[in-house]
Backbone as JSON, one array per atom type, in Angstrom:
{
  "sequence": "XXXXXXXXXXXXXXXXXXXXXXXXXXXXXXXXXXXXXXXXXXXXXXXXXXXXXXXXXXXXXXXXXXXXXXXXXXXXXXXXXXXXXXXXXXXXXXXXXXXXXXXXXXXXXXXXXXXXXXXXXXXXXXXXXXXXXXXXXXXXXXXXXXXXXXXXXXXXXXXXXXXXXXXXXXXXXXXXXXXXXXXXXXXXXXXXXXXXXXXXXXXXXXXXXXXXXXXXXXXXXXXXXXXXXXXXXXXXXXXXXXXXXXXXXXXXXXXXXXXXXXXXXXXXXXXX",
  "N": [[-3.62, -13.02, -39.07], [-4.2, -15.0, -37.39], [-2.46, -17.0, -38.22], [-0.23, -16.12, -37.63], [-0.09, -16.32, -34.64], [-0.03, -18.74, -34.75], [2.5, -19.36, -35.6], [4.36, -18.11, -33.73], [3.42, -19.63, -31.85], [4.27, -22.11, -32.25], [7.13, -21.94, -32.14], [8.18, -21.71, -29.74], [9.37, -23.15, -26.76], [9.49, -26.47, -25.51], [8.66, -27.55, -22.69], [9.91, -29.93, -21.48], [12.38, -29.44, -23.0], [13.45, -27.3, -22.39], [14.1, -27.99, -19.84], [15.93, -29.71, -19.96], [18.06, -27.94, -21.64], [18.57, -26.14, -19.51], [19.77, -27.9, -17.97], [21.83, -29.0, -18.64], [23.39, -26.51, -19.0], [23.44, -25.8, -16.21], [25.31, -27.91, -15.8], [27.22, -27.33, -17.36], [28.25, -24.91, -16.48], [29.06, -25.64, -13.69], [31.08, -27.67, -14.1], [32.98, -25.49, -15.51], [34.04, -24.45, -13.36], [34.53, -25.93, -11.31], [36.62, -26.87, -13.24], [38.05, -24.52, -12.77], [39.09, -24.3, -10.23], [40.65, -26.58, -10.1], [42.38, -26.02, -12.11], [43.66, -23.74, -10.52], [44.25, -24.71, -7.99], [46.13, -27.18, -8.86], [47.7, -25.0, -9.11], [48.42, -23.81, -6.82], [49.7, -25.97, -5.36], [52.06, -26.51, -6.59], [53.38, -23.93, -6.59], [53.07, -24.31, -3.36], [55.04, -26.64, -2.68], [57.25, -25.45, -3.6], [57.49, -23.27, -2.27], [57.81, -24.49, 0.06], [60.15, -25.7, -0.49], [62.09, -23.8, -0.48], [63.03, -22.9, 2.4], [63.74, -25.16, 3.77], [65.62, -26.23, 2.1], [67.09, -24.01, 3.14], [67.45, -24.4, 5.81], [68.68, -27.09, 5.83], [71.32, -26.63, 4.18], [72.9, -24.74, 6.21], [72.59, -25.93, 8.53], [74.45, -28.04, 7.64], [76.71, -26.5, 7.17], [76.75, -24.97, 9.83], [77.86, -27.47, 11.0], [80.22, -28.1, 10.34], [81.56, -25.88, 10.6], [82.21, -26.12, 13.43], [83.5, -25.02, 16.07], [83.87, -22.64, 15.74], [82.55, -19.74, 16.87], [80.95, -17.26, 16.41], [80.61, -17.77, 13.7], [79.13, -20.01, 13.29], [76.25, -19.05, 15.38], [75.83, -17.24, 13.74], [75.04, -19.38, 11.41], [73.05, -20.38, 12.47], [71.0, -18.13, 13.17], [69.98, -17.86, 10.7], [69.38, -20.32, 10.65], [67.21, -20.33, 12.02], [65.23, -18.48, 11.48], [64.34, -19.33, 8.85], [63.02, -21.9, 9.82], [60.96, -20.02, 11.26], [59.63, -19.38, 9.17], [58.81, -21.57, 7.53], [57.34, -22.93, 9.42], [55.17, -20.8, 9.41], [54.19, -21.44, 6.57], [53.14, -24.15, 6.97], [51.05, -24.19, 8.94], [49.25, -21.92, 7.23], [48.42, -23.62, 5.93], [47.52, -25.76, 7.24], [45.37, -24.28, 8.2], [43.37, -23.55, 6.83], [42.72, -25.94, 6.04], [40.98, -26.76, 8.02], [39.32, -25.08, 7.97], [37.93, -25.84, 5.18], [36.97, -28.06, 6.18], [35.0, -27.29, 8.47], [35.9, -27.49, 11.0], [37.04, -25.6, 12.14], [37.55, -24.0, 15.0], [36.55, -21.48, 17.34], [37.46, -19.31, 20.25], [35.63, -17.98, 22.74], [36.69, -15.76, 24.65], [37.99, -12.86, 27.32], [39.21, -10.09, 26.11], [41.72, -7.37, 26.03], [41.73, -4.79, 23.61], [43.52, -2.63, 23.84], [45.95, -3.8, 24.47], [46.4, -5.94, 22.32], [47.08, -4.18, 20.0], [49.06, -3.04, 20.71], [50.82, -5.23, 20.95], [50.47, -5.88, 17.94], [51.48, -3.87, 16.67], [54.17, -3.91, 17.75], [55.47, -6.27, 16.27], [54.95, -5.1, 13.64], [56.46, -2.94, 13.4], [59.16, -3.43, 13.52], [59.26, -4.9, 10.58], [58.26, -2.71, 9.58], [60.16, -0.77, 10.29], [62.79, -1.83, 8.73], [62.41, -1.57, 6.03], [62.33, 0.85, 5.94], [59.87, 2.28, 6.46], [57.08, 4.4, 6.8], [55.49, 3.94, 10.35], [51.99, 4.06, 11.53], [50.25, 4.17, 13.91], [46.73, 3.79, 16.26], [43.74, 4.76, 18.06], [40.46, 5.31, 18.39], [37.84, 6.88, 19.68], [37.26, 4.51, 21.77], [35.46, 3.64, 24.08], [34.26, 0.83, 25.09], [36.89, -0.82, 26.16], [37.56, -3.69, 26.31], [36.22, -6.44, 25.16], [34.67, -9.51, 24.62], [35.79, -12.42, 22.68], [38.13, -13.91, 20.17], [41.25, -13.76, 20.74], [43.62, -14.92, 19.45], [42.52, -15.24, 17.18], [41.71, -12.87, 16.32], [43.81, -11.36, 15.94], [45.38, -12.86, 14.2], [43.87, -12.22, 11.8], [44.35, -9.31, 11.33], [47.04, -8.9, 11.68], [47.68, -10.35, 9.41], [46.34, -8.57, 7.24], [48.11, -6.36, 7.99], [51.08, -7.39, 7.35], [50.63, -7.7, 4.3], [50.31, -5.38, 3.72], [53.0, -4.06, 4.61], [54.7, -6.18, 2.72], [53.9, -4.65, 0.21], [53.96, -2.3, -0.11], [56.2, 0.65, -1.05], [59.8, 0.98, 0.0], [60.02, 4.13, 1.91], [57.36, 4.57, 2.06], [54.28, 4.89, 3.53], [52.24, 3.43, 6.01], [49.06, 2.93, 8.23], [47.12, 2.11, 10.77], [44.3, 1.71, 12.23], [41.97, 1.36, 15.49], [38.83, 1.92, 16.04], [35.97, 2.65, 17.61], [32.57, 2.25, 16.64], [29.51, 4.51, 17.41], [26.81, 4.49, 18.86], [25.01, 1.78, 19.66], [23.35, -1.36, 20.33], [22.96, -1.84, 24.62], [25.36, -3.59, 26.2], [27.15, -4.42, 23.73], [29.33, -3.57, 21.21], [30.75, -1.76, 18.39], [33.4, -2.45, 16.13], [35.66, -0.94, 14.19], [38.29, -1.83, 12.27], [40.71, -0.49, 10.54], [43.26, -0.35, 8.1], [45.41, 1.06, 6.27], [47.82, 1.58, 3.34], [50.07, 3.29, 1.16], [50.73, 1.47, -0.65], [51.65, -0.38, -3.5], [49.46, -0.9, -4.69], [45.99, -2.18, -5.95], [44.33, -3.44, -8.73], [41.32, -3.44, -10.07], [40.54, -5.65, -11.09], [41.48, -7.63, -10.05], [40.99, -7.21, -7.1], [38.2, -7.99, -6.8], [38.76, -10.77, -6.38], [41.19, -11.35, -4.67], [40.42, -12.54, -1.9], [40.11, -15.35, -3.01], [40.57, -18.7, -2.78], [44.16, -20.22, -2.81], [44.8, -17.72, -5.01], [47.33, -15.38, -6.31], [47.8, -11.75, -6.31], [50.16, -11.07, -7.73], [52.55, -13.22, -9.07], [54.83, -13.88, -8.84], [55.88, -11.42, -7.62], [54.76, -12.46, -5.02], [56.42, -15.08, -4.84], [58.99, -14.02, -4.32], [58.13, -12.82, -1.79], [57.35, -14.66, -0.24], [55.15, -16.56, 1.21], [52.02, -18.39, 0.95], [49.78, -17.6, -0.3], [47.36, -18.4, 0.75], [46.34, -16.37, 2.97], [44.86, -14.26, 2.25], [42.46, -15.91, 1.91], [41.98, -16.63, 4.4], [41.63, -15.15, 6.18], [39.28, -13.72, 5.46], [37.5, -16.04, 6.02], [37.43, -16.25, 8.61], [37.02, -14.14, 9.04], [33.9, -14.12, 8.28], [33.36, -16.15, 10.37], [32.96, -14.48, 12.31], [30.57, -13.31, 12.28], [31.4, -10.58, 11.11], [32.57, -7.54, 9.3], [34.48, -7.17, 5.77], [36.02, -4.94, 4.45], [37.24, -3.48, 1.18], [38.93, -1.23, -0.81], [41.0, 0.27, -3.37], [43.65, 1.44, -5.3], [45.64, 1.4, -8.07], [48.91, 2.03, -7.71], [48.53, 3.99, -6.06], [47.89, 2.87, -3.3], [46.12, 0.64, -0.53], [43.52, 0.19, 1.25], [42.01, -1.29, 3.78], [39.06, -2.19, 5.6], [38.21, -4.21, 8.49], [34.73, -4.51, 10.33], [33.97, -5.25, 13.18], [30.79, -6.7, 15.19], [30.85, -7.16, 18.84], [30.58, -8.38, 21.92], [30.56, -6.86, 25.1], [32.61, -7.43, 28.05]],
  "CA": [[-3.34, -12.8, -37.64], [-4.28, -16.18, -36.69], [-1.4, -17.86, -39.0], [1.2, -15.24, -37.44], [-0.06, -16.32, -33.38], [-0.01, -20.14, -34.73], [3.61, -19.62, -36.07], [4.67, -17.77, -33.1], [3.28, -21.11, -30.55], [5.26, -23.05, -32.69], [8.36, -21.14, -31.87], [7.63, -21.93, -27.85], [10.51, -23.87, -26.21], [8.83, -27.41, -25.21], [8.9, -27.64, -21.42], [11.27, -30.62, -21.52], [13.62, -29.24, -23.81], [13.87, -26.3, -21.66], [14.5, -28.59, -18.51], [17.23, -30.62, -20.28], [18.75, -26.96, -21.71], [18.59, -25.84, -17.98], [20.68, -29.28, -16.72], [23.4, -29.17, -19.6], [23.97, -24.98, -18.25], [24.19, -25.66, -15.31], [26.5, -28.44, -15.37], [28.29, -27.14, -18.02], [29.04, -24.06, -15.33], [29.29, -26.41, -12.54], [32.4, -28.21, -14.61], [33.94, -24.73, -15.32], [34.14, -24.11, -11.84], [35.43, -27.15, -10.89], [38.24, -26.89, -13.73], [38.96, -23.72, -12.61], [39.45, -24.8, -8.83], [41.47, -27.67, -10.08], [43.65, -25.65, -12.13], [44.05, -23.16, -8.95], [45.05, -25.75, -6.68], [47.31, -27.36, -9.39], [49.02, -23.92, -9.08], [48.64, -23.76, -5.39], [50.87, -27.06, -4.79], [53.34, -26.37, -7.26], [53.56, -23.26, -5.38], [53.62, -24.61, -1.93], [55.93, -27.31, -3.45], [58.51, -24.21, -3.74], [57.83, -22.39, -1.06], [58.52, -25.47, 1.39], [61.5, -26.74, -0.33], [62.94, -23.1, -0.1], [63.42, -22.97, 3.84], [64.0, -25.98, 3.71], [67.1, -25.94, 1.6], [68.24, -23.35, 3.76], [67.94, -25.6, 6.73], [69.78, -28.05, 5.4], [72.54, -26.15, 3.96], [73.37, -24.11, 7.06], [72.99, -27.19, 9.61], [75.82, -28.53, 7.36], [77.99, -25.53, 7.84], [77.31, -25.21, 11.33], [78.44, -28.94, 11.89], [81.38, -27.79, 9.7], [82.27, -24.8, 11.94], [81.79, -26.07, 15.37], [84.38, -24.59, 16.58], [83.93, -21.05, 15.49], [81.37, -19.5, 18.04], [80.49, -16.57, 16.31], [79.95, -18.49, 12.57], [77.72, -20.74, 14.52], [75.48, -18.35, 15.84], [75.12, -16.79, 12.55], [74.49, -19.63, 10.42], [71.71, -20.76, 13.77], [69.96, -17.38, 12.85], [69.47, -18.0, 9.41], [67.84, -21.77, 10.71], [65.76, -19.78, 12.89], [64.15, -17.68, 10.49], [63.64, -20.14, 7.69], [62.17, -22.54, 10.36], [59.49, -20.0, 11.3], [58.98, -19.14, 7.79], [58.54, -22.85, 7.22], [56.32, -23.04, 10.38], [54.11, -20.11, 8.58], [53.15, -21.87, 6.14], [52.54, -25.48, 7.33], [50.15, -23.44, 9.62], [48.61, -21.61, 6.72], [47.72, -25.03, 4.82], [46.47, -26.48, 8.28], [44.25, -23.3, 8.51], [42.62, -23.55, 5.12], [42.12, -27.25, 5.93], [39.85, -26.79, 9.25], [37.97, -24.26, 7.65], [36.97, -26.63, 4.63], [36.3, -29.76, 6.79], [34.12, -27.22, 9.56], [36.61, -27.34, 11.94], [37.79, -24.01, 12.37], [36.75, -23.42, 16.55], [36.91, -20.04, 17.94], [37.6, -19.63, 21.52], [35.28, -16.68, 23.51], [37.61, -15.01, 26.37], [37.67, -11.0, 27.55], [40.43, -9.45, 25.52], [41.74, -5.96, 26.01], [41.91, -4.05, 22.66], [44.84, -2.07, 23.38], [47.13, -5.28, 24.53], [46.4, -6.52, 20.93], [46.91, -2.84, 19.61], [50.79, -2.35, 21.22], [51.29, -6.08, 20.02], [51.05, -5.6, 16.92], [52.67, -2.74, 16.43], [56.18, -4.28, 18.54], [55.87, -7.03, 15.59], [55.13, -4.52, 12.58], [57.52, -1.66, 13.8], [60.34, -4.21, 13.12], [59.45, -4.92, 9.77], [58.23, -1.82, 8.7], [61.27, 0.19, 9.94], [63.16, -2.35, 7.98], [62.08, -1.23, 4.77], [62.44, 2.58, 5.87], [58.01, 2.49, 6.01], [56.62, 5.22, 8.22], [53.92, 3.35, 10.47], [51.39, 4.87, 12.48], [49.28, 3.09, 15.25], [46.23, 5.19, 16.99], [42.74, 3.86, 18.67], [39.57, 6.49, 18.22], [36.46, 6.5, 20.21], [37.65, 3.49, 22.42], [34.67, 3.84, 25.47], [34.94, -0.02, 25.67], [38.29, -1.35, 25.52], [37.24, -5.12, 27.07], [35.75, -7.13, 24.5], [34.85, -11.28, 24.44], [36.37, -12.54, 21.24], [39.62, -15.17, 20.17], [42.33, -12.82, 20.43], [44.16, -15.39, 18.52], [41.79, -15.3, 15.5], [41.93, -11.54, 16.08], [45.13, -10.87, 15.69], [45.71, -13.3, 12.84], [43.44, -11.35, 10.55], [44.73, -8.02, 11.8], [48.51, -9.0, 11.61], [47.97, -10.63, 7.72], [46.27, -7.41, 6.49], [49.66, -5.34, 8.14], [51.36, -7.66, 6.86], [50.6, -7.44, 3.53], [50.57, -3.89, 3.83], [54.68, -3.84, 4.83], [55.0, -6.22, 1.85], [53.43, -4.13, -1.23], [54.88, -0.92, 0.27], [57.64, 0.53, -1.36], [60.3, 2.05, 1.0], [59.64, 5.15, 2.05], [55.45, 4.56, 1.98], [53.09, 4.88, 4.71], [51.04, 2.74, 6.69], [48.38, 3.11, 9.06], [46.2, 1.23, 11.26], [43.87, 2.68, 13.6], [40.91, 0.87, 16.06], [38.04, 2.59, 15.8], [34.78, 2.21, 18.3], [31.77, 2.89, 16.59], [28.65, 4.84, 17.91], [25.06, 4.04, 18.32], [25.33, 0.38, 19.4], [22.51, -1.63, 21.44], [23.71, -2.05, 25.57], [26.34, -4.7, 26.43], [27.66, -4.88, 22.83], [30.22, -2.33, 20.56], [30.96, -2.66, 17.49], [34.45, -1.74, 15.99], [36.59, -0.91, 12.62], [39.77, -2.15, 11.95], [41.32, 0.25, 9.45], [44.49, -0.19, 7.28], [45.89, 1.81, 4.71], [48.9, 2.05, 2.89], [50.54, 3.82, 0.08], [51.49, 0.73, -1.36], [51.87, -0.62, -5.08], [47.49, -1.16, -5.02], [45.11, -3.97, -6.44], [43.23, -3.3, -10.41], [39.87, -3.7, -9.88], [39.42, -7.08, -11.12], [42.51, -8.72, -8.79], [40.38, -6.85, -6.1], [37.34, -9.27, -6.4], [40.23, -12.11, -6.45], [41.92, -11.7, -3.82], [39.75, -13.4, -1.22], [40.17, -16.49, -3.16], [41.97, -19.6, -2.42], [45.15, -19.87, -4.22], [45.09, -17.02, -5.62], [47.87, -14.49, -5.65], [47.88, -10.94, -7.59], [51.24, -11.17, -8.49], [52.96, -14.58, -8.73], [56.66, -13.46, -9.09], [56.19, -10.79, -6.42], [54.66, -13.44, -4.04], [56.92, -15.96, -4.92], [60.13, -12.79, -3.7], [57.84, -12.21, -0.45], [57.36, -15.26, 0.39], [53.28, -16.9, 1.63], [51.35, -18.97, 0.43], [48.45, -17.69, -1.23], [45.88, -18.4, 1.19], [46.5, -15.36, 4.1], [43.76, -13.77, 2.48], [41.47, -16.85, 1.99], [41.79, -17.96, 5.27], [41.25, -14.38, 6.74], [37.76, -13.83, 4.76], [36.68, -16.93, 6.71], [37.75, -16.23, 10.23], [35.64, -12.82, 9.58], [32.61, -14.79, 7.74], [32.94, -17.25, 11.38], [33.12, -13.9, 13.59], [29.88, -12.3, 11.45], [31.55, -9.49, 10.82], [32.51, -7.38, 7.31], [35.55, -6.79, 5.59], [35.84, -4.0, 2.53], [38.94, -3.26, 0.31], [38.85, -0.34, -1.62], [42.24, 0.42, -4.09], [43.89, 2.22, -6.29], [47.1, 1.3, -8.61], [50.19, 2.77, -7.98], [48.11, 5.09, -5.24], [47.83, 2.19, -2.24], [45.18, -0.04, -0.69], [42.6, 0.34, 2.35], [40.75, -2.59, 3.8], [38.76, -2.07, 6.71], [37.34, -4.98, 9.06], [34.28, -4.24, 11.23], [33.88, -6.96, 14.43], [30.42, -6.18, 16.33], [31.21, -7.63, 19.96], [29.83, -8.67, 23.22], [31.57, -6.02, 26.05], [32.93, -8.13, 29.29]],
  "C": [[-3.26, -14.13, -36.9], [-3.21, -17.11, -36.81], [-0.06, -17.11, -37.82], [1.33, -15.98, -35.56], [0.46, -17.87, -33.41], [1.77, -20.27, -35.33], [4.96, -19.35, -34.61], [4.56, -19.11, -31.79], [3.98, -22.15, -31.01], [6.92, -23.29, -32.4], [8.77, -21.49, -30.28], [8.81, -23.06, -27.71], [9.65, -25.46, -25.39], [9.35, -27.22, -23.54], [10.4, -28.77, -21.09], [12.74, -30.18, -22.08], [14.3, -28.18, -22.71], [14.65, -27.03, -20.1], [15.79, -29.2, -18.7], [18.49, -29.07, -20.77], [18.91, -26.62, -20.4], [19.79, -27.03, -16.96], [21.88, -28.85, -16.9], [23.64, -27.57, -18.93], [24.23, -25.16, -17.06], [25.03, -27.13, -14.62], [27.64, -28.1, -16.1], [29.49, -25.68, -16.99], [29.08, -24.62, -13.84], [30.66, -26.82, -12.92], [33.52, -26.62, -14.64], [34.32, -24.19, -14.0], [35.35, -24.91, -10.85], [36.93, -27.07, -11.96], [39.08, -25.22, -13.33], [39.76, -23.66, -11.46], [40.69, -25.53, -8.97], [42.89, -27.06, -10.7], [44.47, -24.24, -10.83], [44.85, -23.57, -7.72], [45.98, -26.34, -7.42], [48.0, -26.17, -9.14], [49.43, -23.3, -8.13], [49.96, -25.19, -5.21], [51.83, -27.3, -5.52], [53.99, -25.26, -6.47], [54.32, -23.28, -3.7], [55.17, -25.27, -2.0], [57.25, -26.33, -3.1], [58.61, -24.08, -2.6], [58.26, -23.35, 0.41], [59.48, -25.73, 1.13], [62.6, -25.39, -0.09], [63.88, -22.83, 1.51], [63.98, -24.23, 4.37], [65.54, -26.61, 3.52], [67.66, -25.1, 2.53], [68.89, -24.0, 5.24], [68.93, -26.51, 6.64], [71.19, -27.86, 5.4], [73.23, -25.05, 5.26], [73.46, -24.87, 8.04], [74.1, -27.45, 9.04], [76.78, -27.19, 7.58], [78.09, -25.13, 9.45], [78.27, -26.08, 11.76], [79.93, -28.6, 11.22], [82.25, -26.67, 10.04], [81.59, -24.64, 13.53], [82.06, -25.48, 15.89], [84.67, -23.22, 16.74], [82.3, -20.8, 15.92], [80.39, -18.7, 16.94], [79.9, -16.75, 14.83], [78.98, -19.36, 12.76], [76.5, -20.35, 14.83], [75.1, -17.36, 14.42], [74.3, -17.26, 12.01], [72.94, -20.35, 11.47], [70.55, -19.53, 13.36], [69.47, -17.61, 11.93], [68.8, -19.38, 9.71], [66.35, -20.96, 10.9], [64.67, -18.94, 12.27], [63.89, -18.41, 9.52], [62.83, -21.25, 8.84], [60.57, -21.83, 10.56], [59.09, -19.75, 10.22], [57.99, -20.74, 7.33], [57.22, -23.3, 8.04], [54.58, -22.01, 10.12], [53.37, -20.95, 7.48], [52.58, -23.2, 6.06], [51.12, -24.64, 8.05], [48.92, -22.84, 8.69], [47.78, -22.55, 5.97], [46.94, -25.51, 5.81], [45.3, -25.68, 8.55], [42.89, -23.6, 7.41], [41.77, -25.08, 5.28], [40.74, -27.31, 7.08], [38.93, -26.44, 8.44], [37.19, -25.03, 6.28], [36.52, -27.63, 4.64], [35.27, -29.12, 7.99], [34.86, -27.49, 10.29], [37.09, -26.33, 13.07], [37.43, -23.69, 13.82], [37.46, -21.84, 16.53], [36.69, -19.81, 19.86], [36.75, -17.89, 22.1], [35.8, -16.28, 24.68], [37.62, -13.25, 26.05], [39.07, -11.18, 26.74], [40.1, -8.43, 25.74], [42.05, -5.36, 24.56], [42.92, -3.6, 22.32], [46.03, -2.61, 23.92], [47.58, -5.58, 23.47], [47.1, -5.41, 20.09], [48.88, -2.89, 19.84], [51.11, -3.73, 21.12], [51.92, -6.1, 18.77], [51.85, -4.65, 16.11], [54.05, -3.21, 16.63], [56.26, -5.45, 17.06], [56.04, -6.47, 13.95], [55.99, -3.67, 12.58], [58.86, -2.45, 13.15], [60.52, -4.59, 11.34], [59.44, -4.03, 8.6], [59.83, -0.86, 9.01], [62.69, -0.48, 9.22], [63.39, -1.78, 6.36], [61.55, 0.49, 5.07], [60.64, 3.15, 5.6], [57.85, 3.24, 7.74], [55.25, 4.53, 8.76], [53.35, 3.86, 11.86], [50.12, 4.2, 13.01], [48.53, 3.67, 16.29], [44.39, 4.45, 17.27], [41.84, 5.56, 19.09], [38.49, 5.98, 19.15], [36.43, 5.76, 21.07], [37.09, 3.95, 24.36], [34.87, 2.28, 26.29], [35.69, -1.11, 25.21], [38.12, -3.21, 25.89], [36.06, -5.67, 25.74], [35.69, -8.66, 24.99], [34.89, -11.37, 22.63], [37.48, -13.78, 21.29], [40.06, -13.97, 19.82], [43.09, -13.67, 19.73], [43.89, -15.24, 17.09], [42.26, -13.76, 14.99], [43.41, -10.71, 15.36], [45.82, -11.76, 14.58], [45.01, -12.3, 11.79], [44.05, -9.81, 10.29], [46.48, -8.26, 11.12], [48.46, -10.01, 9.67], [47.33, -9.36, 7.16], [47.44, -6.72, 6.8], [50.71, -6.02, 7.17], [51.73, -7.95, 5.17], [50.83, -6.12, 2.93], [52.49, -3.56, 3.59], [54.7, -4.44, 3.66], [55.11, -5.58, 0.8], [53.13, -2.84, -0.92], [55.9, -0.4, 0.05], [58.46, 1.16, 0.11], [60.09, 3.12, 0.9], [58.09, 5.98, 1.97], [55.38, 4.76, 3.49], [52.05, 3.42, 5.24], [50.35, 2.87, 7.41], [47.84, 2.4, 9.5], [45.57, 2.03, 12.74], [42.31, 1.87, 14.33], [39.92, 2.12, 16.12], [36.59, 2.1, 17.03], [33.37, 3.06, 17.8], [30.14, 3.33, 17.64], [27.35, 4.5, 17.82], [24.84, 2.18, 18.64], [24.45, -0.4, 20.77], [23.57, -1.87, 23.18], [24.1, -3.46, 25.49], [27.01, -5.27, 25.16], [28.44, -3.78, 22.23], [30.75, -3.06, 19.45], [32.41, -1.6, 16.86], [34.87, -1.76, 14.64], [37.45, -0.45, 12.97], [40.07, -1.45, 10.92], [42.57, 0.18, 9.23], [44.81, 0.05, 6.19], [47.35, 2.37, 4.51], [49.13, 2.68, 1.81], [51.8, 2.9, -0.88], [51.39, 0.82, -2.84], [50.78, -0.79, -5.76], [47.38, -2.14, -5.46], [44.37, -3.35, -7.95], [42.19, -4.05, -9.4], [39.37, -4.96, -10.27], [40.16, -7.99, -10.34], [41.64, -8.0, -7.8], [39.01, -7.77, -5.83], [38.15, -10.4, -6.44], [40.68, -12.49, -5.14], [41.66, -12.39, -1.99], [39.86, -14.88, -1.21], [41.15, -17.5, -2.68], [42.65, -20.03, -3.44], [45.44, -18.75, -4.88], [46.06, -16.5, -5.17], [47.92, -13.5, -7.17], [48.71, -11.01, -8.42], [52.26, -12.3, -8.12], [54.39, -14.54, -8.65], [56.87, -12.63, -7.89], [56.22, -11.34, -4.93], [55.5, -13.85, -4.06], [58.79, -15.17, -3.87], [59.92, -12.73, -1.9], [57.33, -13.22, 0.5], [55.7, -15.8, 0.62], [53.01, -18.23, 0.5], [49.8, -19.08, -0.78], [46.97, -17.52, -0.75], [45.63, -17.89, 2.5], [44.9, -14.86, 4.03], [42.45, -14.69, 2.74], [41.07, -16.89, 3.18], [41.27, -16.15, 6.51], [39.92, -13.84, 6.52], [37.13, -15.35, 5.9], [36.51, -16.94, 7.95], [36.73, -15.16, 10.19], [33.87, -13.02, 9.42], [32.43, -15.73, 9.48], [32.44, -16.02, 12.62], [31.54, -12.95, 13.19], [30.11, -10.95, 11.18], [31.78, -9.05, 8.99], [33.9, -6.94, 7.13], [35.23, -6.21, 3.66], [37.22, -3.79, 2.06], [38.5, -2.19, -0.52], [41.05, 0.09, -1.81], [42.42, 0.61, -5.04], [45.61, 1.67, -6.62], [47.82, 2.31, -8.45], [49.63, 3.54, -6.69], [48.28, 3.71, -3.87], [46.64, 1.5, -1.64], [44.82, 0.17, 1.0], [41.44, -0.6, 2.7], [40.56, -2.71, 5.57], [37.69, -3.55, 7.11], [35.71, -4.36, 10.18], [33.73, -5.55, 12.06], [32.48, -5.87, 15.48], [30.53, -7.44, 17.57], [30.59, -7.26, 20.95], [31.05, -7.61, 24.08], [31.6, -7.11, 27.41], [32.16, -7.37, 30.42]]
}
């Protein structure tokens, strides 16, 4: 018995050894971290890389045919639309890279002013209506419970996170899907504060369950061919996870392949 306890203390991990096993783990998962970042962002600025020189090119090549049909009014004014939409495309995502950058230098401000709810509400709708009835998508826009409509908040921030979840939504929607979005005011909520959920759900193309913990990340995108068709950058969702992490609020995703995807924000807020 005594041989078996003295074979067994022998067996014992020396304190040092254990401290130096303990370094090498966790730098060895400190490094994979870092190479996985690195190859992420290598595949973010090859990425961007593209996606700037595309609008880009079109700039180019349609300034030269303008200057090449001065003279013709109504070729003019065509090939001017096609600037105008690759410029703001272009203007999207300089914007999206400058976003990403605040937020990992601590930058990121948020501005507190009264906003009305359903200003923001019949906004976004006049900017999704256009793209969803584009792509033949039935979309439906509806505000529950709404005792108080006056919030303090950045309606800018607000309506970025709001307008990239729709957004995504119209993308990875086939024609003839659904969308929804509906404000919500929940109940039970100490005086001078309300707290709300943002709900959107479509009957898009969905997320697998392991691109669903993913898609928060930076760089990432589920599908790199489909992105690359629809245009972004990669880091809509990143950069919207952080605006809600600055506002303490929560954001959930729940989704199903082939069935469509539902990702509700909740913002609790100060009432004006």
């Amino acid at each position: 018995m005594s041989r078996k306890k003295k074979r067994m203390k022998s067996w014992k991990q020396n304190p040092s050894e254990k401290k130096t096993q303990n370094q090498l783990e966790n730098k060895v998962e400190k490094e994979t971290k870092e190479n996985q970042f690195n190859r992420a962002e290598t595949i973010f600025l090859n990425s961007i890389s593209h996606d700037i020189r595309t609008p880009l090119n079109v700039i180019i090549g349609y300034t030269a045919l303008a200057s090449a049909h001065v003279n013709e009014a109504q070729e003019v004014k065509k090939y001017l639309s096609k600037i105008e939409t690759a410029s703001n495309h272009l203007l999207l995502l300089i914007n999206d890279v400058l976003d990403m950058s605040h937020i990992e230098s601590g930058t990121l401000k948020l501005e507190h002013a009264p906003v009305y709810l359903p200003d923001v509400l019949e906004n976004l709708k006049a900017i999704i209506q256009t793209d969803s009835s584009a792509k033949q998508l039935k979309f439906c826009a509806d505000t529950k419970n709404m005792v108080h409509k006056n919030v303090i908040t950045d309606k800018l921030r607000l309506k970025q996170v709001l307008l990239n979840i729709l957004e995504n939504a119209v993308k990875y929607t086939r024609p003839g899907g659904k969308i929804y979005f509906q404000i919500q005011e929940l109940k039970g909520q100490e005086p001078g504060f309300a707290k709300y959920e943002f709900r959107v759900k479509d009957t898009g193309i969905g997320i697998s369950k392991e691109n669903q913990e993913r898609i928060f990340e930076r760089f990432y995108r589920v599908d790199k061919g489909r992105s690359r068709e629809t245009g972004g950058t990669g880091l809509g969702l990143a950069i919207v996870k952080h605006i809600v992490a600055v506002h303490h609020a929560d954001i959930e995703v729940t989704s199903e392949e082939d069935k469509g995807t539902e990702i509700t924000v909740t913002f609790h807020k100060e009432n004006e």
